Coordinates of C-alpha atoms and ligand atoms in Angstrom, one line a residue:
X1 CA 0.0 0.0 0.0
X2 CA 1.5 3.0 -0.8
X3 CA 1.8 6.3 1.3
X4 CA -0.6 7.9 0.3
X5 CA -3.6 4.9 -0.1
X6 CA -2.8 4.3 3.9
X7 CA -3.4 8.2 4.8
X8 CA -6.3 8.0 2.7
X9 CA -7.6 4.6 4.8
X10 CA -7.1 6.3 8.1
X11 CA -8.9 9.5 7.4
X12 CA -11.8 7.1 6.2
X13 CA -11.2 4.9 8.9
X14 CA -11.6 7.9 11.7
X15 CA -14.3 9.5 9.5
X16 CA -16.4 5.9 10.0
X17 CA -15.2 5.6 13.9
X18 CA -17.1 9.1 14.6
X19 CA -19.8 8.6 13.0
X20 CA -20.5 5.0 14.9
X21 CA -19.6 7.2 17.6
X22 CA -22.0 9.9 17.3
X23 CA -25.0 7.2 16.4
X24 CA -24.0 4.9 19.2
X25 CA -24.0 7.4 22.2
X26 CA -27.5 7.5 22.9
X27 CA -29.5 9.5 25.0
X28 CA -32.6 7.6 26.6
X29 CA -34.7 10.6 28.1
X30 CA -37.6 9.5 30.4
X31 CA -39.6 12.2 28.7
X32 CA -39.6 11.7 25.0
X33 CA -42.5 9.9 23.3
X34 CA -40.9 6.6 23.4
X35 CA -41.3 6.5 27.9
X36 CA -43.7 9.4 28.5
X37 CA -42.8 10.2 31.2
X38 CA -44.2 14.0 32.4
X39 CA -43.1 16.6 35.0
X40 CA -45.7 15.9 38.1
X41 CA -46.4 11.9 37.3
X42 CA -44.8 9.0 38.2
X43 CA -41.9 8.0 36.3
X44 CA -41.3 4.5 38.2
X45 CA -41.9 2.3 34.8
X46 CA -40.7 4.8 32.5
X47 CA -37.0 5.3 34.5
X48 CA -36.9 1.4 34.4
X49 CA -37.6 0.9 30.7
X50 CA -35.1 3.5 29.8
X51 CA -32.6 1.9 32.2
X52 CA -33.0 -1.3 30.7
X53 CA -32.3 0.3 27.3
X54 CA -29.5 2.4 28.1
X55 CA -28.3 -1.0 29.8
X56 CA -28.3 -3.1 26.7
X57 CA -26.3 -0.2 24.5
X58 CA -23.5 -1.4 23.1
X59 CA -21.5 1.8 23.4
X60 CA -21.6 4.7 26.1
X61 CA -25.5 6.2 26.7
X62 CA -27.0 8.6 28.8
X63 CA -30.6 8.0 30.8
X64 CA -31.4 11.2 31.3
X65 CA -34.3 13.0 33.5
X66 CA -34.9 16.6 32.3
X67 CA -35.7 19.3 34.7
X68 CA -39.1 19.1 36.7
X69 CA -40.3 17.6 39.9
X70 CA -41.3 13.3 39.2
X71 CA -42.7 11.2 41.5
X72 CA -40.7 7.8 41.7
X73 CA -41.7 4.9 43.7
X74 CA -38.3 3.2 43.4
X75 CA -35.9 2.4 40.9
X76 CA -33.4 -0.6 41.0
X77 CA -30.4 0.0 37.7
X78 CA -29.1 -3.3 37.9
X79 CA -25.9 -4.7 36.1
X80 CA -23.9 -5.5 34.3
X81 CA -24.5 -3.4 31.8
X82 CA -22.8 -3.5 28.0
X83 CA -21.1 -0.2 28.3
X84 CA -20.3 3.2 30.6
X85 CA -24.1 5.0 31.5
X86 CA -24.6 7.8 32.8
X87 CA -27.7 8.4 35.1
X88 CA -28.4 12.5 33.9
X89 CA -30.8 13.5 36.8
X90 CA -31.3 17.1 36.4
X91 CA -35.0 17.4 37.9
X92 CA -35.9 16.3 41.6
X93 CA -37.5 12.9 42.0
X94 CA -39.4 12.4 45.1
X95 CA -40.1 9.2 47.2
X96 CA -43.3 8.0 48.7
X97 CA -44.1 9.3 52.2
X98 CA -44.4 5.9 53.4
X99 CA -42.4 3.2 53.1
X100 CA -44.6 1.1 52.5
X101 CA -45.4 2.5 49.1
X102 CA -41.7 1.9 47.8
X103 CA -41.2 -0.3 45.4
X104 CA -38.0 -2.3 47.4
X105 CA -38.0 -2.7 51.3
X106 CA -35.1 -0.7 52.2
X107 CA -34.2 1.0 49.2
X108 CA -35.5 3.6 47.4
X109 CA -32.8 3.9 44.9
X110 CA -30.3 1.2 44.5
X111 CA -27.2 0.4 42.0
X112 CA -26.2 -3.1 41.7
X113 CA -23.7 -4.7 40.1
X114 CA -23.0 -1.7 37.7
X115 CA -19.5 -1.0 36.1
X116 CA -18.8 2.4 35.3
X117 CA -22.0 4.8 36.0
X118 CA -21.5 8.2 36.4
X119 CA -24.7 9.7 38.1
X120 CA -24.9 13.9 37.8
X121 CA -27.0 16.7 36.4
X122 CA -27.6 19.1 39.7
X123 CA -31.0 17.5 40.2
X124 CA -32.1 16.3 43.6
X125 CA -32.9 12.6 45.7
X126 CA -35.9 13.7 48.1
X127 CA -36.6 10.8 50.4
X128 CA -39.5 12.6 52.2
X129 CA -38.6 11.4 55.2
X130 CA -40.3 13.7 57.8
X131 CA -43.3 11.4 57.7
X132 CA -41.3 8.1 58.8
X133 CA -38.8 10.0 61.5
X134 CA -42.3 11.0 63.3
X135 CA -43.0 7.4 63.4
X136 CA -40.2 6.7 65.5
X137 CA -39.0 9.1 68.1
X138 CA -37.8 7.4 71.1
X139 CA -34.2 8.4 71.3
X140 CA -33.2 5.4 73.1
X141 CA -33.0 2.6 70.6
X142 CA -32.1 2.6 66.9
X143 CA -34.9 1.5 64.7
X144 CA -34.1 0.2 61.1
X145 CA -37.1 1.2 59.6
X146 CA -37.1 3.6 56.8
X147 CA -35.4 3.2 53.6
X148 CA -31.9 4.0 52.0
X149 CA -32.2 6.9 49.6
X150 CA -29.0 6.1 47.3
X151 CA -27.7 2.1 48.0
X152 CA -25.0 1.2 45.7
X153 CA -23.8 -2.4 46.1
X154 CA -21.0 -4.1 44.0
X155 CA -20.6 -1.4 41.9
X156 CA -17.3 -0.3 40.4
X157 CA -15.4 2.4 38.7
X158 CA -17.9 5.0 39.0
X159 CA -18.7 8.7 40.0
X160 CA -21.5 10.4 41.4
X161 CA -21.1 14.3 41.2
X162 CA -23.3 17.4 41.5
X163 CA -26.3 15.2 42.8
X164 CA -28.5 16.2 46.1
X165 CA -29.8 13.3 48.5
X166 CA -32.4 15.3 50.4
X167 CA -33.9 14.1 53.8
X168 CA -33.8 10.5 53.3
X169 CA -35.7 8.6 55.6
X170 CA -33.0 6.4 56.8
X171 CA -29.1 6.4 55.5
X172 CA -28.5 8.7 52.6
X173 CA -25.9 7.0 50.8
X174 CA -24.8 3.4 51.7
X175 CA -21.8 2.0 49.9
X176 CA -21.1 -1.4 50.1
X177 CA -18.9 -4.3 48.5
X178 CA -17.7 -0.9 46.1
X179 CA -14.3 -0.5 44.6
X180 CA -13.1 2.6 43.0
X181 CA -15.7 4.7 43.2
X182 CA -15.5 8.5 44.0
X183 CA -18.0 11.3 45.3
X184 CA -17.8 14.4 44.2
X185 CA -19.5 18.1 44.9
X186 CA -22.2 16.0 46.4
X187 CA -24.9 17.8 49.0
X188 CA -26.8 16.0 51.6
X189 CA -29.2 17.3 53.9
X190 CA -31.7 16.3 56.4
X191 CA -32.7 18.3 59.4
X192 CA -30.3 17.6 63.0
X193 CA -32.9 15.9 64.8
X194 CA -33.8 13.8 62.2
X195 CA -32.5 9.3 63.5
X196 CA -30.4 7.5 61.3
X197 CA -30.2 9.6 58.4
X198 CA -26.0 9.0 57.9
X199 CA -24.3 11.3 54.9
X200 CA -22.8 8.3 53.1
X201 CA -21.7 4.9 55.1
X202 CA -19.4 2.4 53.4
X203 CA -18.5 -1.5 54.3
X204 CA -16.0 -4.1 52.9
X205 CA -15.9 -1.4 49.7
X206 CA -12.1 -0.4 48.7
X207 CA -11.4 3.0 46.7
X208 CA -14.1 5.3 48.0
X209 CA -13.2 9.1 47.6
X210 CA -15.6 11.2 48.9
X211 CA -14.5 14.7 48.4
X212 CA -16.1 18.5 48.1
X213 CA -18.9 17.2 49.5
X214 CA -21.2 19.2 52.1
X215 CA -22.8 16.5 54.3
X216 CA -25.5 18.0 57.7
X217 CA -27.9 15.3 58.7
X218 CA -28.9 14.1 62.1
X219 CA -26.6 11.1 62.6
X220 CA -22.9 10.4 61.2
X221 CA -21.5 12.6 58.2
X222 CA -19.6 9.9 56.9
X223 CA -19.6 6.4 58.8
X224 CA -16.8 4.0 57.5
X225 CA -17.5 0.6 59.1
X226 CA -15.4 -3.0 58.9
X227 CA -13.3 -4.4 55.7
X228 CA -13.0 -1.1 54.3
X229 CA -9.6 -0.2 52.8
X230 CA -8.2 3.0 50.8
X231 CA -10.9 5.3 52.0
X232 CA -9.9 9.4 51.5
X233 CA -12.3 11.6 53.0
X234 CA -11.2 14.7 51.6
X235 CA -12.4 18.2 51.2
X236 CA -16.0 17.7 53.6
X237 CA -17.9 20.0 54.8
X238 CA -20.0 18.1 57.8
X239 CA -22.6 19.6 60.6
X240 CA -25.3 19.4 62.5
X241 CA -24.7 15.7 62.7
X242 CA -22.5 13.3 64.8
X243 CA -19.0 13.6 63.0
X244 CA -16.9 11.5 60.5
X245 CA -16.5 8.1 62.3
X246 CA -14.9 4.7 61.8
X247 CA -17.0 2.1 63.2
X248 CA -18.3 1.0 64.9
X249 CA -16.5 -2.3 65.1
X250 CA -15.7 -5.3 66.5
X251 CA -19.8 -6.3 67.0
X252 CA -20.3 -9.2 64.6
X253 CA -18.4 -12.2 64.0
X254 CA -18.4 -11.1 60.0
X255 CA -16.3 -8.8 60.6
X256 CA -13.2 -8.3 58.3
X257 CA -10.0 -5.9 59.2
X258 CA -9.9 -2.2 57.7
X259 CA -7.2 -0.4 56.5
X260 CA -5.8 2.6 55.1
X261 CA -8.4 5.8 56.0
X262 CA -7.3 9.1 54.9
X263 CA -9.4 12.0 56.3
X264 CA -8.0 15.5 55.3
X265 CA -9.1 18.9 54.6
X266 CA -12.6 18.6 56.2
X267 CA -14.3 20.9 58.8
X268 CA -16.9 20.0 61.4
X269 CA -19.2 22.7 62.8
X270 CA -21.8 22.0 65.0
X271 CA -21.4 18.1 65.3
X272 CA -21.8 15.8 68.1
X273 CA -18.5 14.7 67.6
X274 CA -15.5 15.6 64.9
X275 CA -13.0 12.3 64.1
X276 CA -14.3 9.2 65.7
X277 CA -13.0 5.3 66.3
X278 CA -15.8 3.6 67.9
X279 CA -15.3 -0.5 68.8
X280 CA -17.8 -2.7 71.1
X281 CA -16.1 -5.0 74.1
X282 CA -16.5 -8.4 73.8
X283 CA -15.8 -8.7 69.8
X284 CA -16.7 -12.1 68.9
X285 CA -13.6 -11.8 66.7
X286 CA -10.4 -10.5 66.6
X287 CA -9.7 -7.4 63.5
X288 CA -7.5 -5.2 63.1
X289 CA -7.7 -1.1 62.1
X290 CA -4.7 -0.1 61.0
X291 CA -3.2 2.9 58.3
X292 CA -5.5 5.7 59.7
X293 CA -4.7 9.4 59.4
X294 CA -6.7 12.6 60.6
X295 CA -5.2 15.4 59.2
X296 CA -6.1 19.4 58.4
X297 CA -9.3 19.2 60.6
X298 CA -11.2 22.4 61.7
X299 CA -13.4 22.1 64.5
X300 CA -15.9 24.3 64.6
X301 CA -18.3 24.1 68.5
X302 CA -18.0 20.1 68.1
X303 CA -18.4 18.3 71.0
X304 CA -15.9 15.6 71.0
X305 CA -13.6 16.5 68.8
X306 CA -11.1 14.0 69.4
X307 CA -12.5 10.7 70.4
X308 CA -10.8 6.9 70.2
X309 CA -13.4 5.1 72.1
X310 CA -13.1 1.1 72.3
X311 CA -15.8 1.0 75.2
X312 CA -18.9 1.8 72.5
X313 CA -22.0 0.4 74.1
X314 CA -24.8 2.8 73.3
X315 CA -27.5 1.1 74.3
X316 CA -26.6 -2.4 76.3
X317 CA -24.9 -2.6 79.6
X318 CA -21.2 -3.3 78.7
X319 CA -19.6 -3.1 81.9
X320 CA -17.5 -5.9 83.1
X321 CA -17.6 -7.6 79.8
X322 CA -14.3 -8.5 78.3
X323 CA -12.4 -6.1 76.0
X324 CA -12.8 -4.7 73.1
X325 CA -10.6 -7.5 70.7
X326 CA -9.9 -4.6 67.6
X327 CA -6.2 -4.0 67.4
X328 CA -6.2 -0.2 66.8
X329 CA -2.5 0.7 64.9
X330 CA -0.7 3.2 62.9
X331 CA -3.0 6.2 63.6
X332 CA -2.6 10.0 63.2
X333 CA -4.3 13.0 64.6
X334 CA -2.5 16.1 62.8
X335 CA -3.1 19.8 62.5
X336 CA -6.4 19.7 64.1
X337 CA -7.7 23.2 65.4
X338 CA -10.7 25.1 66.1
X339 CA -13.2 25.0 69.2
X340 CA -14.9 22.1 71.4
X341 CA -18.2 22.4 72.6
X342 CA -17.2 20.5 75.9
X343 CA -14.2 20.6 78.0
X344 CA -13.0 17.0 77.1
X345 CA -11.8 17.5 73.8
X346 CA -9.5 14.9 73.5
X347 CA -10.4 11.4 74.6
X348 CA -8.3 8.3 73.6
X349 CA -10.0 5.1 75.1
X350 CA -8.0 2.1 73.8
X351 CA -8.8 -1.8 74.5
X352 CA -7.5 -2.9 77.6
X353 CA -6.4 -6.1 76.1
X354 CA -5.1 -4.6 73.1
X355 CA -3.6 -1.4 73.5
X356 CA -3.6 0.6 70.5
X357 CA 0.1 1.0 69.0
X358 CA 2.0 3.3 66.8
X359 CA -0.7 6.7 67.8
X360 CA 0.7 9.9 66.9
X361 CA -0.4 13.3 67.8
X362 CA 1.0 16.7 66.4
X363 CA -0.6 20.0 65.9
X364 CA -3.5 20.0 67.9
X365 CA -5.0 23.0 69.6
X366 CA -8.2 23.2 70.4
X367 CA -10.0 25.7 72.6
X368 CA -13.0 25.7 75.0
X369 CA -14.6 28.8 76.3
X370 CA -17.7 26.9 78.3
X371 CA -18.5 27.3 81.8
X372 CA -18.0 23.3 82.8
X373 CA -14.5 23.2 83.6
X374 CA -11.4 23.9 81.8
X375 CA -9.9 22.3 78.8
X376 CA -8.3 18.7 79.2
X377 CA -7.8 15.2 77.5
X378 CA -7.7 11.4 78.8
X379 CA -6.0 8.5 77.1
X380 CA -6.0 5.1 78.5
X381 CA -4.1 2.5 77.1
X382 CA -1.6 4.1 75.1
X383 CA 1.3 5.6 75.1
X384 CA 1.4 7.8 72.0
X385 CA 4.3 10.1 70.2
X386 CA 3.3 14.0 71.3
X387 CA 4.6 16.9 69.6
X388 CA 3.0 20.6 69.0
X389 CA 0.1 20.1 71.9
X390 CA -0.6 22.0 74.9
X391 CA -0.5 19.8 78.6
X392 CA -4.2 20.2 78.9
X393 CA -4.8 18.4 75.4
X394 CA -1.7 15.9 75.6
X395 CA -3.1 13.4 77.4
X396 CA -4.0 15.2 80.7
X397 CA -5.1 12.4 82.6
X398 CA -3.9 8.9 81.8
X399 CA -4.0 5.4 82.5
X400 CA -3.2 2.1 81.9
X401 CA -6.6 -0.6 82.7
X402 CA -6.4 -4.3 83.2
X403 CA -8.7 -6.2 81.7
X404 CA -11.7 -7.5 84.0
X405 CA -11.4 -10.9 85.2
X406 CA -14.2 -12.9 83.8
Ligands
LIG1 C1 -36.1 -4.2 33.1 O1 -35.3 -5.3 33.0 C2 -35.5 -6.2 34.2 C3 -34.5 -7.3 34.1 O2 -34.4 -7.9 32.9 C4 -36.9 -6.7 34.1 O3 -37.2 -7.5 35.2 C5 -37.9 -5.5 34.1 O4 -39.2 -6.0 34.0 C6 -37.6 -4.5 33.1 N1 -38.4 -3.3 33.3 C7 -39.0 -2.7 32.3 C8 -39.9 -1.6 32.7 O5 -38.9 -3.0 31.1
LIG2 C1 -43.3 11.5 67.7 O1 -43.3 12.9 67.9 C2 -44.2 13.6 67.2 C3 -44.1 15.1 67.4 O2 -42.7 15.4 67.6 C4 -45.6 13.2 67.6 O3 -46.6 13.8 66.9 C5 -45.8 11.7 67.5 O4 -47.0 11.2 68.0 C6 -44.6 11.0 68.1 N1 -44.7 9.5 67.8 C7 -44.5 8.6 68.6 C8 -44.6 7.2 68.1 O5 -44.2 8.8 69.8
LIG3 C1 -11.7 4.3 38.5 O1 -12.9 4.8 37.9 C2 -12.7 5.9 37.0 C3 -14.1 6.3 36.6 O2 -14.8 5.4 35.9 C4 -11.9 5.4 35.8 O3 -11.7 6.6 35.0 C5 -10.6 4.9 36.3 O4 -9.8 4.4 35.2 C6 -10.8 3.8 37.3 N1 -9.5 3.4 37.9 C7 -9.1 2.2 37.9 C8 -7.7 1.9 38.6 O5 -9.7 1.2 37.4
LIG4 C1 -8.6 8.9 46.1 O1 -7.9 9.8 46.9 C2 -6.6 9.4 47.2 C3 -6.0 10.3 48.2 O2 -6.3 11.7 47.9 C4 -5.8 9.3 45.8 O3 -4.5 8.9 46.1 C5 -6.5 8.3 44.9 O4 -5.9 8.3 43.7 C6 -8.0 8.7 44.7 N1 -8.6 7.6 44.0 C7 -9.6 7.8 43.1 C8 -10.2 6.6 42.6 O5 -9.9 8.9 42.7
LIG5 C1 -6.6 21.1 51.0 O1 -6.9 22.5 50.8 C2 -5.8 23.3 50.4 C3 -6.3 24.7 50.4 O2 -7.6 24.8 50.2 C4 -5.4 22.8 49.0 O3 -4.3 23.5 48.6 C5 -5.0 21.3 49.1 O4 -4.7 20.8 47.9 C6 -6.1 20.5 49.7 N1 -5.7 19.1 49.9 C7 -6.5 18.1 49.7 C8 -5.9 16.7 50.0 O5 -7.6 18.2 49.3
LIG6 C1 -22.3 24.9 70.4 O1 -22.7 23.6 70.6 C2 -23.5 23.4 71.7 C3 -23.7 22.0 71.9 O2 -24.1 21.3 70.7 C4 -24.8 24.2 71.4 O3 -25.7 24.1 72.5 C5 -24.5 25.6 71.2 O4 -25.7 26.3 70.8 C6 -23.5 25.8 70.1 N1 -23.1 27.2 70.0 C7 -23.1 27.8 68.8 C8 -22.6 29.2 68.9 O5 -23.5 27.3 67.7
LIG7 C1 -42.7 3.8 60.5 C2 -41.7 3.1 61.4 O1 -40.5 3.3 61.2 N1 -42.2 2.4 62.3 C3 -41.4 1.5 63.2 C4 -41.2 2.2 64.6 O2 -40.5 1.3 65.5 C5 -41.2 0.1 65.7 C6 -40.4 -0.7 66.7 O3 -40.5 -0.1 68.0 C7 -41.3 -0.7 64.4 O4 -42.1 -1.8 64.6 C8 -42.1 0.2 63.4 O5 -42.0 -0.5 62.1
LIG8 C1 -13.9 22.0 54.3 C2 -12.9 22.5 53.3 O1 -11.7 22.3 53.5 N1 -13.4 23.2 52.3 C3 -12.6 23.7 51.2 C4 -12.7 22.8 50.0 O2 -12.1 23.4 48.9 C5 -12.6 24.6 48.5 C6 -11.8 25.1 47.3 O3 -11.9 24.1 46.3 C7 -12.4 25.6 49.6 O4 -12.9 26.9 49.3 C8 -13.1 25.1 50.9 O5 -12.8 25.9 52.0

């Protein structure tokens, strides 16, 4: 072939590539003649049929949801697909009141098995879920009632960006058995007092980046429970709510190790508590948590800012039960500075019968300007590296416990 008859191959060749490309990247809009769907109805059957066509596109395609407020009674985009989708949701889609109108138990929106689904467009997840926290208001015991507005299970390399998950009636994101998957200028909101309503939880997922990401709800911003690893919490903006906790642990005999949690660049105002390790005594297995760093934190009136606890026991009697049997290792608390709510705002609680190791603590100053007493910290059962802290936060009172004898 000479020169010239190859240059003239390619150019046709390209010229035929972008044309299959432009054809092939289809857009399956919930509204256009072919799914009906209309601004004020319910778009439950329409969202599914143009899932299940975007699904089965050979090449990249969008579902997309123009702008408008839908009524959708549950939606489950189940994999594997045949190539990248993205979920376009520029309008707001509201949930039944009830939960007993969903379509799933537990779910209102739910990703399974997908590879490679971007979900954007500005548009918002309203879980409606003033009606089911009214159900429920004893504060003593955790009910699990109420569905999940955003459930993504076994998904993989994927984004959701510029989405809102609006007062979801139970979790607002839940992330589990994930891998590479990143949040991004993500909003979630529900009202302080409203139960159970955590920003975005993951388990046994590895690659999660949650980052720019404003996060106020009444329970945990970001809750990062067992066989997690490379987890970067980056960039958050949490409060009301109770903080960015790992845990809680050590509870179930499932229970794998986690490893490698990066929390940096984040700022807590108004929470219950800032950067959090919670584990349960008696652990009916031994894990481990290891590779965790807190780092470039501002506090902002949160009332424990600082807490390692490995006596978590909200609502049992714990006491006299044996110790916690999570190894806690490798941990930082860096550059941490702003204002506690309470005068303890530094509280290190490690397992009596297995002491955390390797803690370091640098750069923190924190103030308290309450009337309860003055600034101070407690560790027990560690004996961690100090540098850049004031007495009152570096481990003020300490000890060393034995474990009971059972
Ligand atoms: C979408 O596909 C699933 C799985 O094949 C099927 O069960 C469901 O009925 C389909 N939904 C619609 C609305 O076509
Ligand atoms: C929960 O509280 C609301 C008002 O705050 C009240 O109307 C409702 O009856 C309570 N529900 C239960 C089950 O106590
Ligand atoms: C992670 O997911 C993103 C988004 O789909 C993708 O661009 C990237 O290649 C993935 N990374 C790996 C290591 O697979
Ligand atoms: C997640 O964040 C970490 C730390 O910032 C970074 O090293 C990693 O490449 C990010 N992963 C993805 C999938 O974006
Ligand atoms: C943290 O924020 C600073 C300034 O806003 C920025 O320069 C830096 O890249 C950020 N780091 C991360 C890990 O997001
Ligand atoms: C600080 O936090 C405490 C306890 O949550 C709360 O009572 C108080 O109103 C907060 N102060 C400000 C200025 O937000
Ligand atoms: C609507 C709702 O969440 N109801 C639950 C409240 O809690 C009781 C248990 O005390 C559950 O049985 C209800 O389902
Ligand atoms: C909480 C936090 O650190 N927020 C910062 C995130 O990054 C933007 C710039 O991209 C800053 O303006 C925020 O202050």
């Amino acid at each position: 072939m000479s020169p010239k008859m190859s240059l003239l191959g390619m150019f046709v060749f390209l010229l035929l590539a972008s044309a299959t490309k432009a054809h092939e990247s289809s857009v399956f809009d919930v509204t256009s003649a072919e799914y009906g769907a209309k601004p004020g109805s319910d778009i439950t059957f329409a969202l599914a049929k143009a899932w299940n066509d975007s699904c089965a596109s050979p090449s990249a395609s969008k579902v997309v949801v123009p702008s408008g407020t839908y009524k959708l009674s549950g939606a489950s985009f189940r994999g594997p697909c045949k190539a990248p989708i993205e979920l376009q949701v520029q309008g707001t889609l509201l949930a039944p009141e009830k939960d007993s109108d969903l379509t799933m138990e537990g779910t209102w929106v739910g990703f399974q098995h997908v590879d490679m689904i971007t979900v954007s467009g500005g548009g918002t997840f309203d879980g409606q879920g003033a009606f089911v926290w009214s159900q429920n208001n004893s504060s003593k015991s955790k009910h699990c009632s109420g569905s999940v507005n955003l459930r993504f299970d076994f998904v993989t390399n994927s984004i959701i960006q510029d989405v809102t998950s609006l007062n979801s009636k139970n979790f607002h994101v839940h992330v589990y058995g994930c891998n590479n998957v990143t949040f991004q200028h993500v909003h979630i909101t529900a009202p302080g007092d409203s139960k159970n309503t955590d920003g975005i939880h993951i388990g046994k997922s590895t690659g999660i980046n949650i980052t720019h990401t404003f996060i106020g709800t009444g329970d945990d911003c970001v809750s990062i429970g067992d066989g997690n690893n490379q987890i970067a919490v980056t960039n958050v903006s949490c409060g009301p709510g109770h903080g960015i906790s790992i845990g809680s642990l050590g509870r179930y005999d499932n229970e794998e190790s986690l490893a490698g949690i990066i929390v940096k660049n984040c700022t807590l105002t108004n929470t219950q508590n800032g950067v959090r390790i919670k584990t349960w005594p008696n652990s009916p297995v031994a894990t481990a948590a290891s590779d965790i760093h807190f780092e470039d934190i501002i506090m902002v009136n949160v009332s424990n800012p600082i807490v390692i606890d490995q006596l978590y026991c909200p609502y049992n009697k714990c006491d006299n039960l044996p110790p916690s049997k999570v190894k806690i290792s490798d941990v930082s608390f860096k550059n941490i500075q702003g204002s506690s709510a309470t005068a303890l705002s530094l509280k290190i609680v490690c397992s009596s019968g297995s002491p955390c190791e390797n803690m370091e603590l640098a750069d923190i100053d924190l103030t308290y300007s309450g009337a309860k007493g003055t600034l101070t910290s407690q560790c027990s059962n560690v004996k961690p590296t100090i540098s850049g802290l004031t007495g009152a936060l570096a481990c003020a009172t300490s000890s060393v416990m034995l474990p009971p004898l059972i």
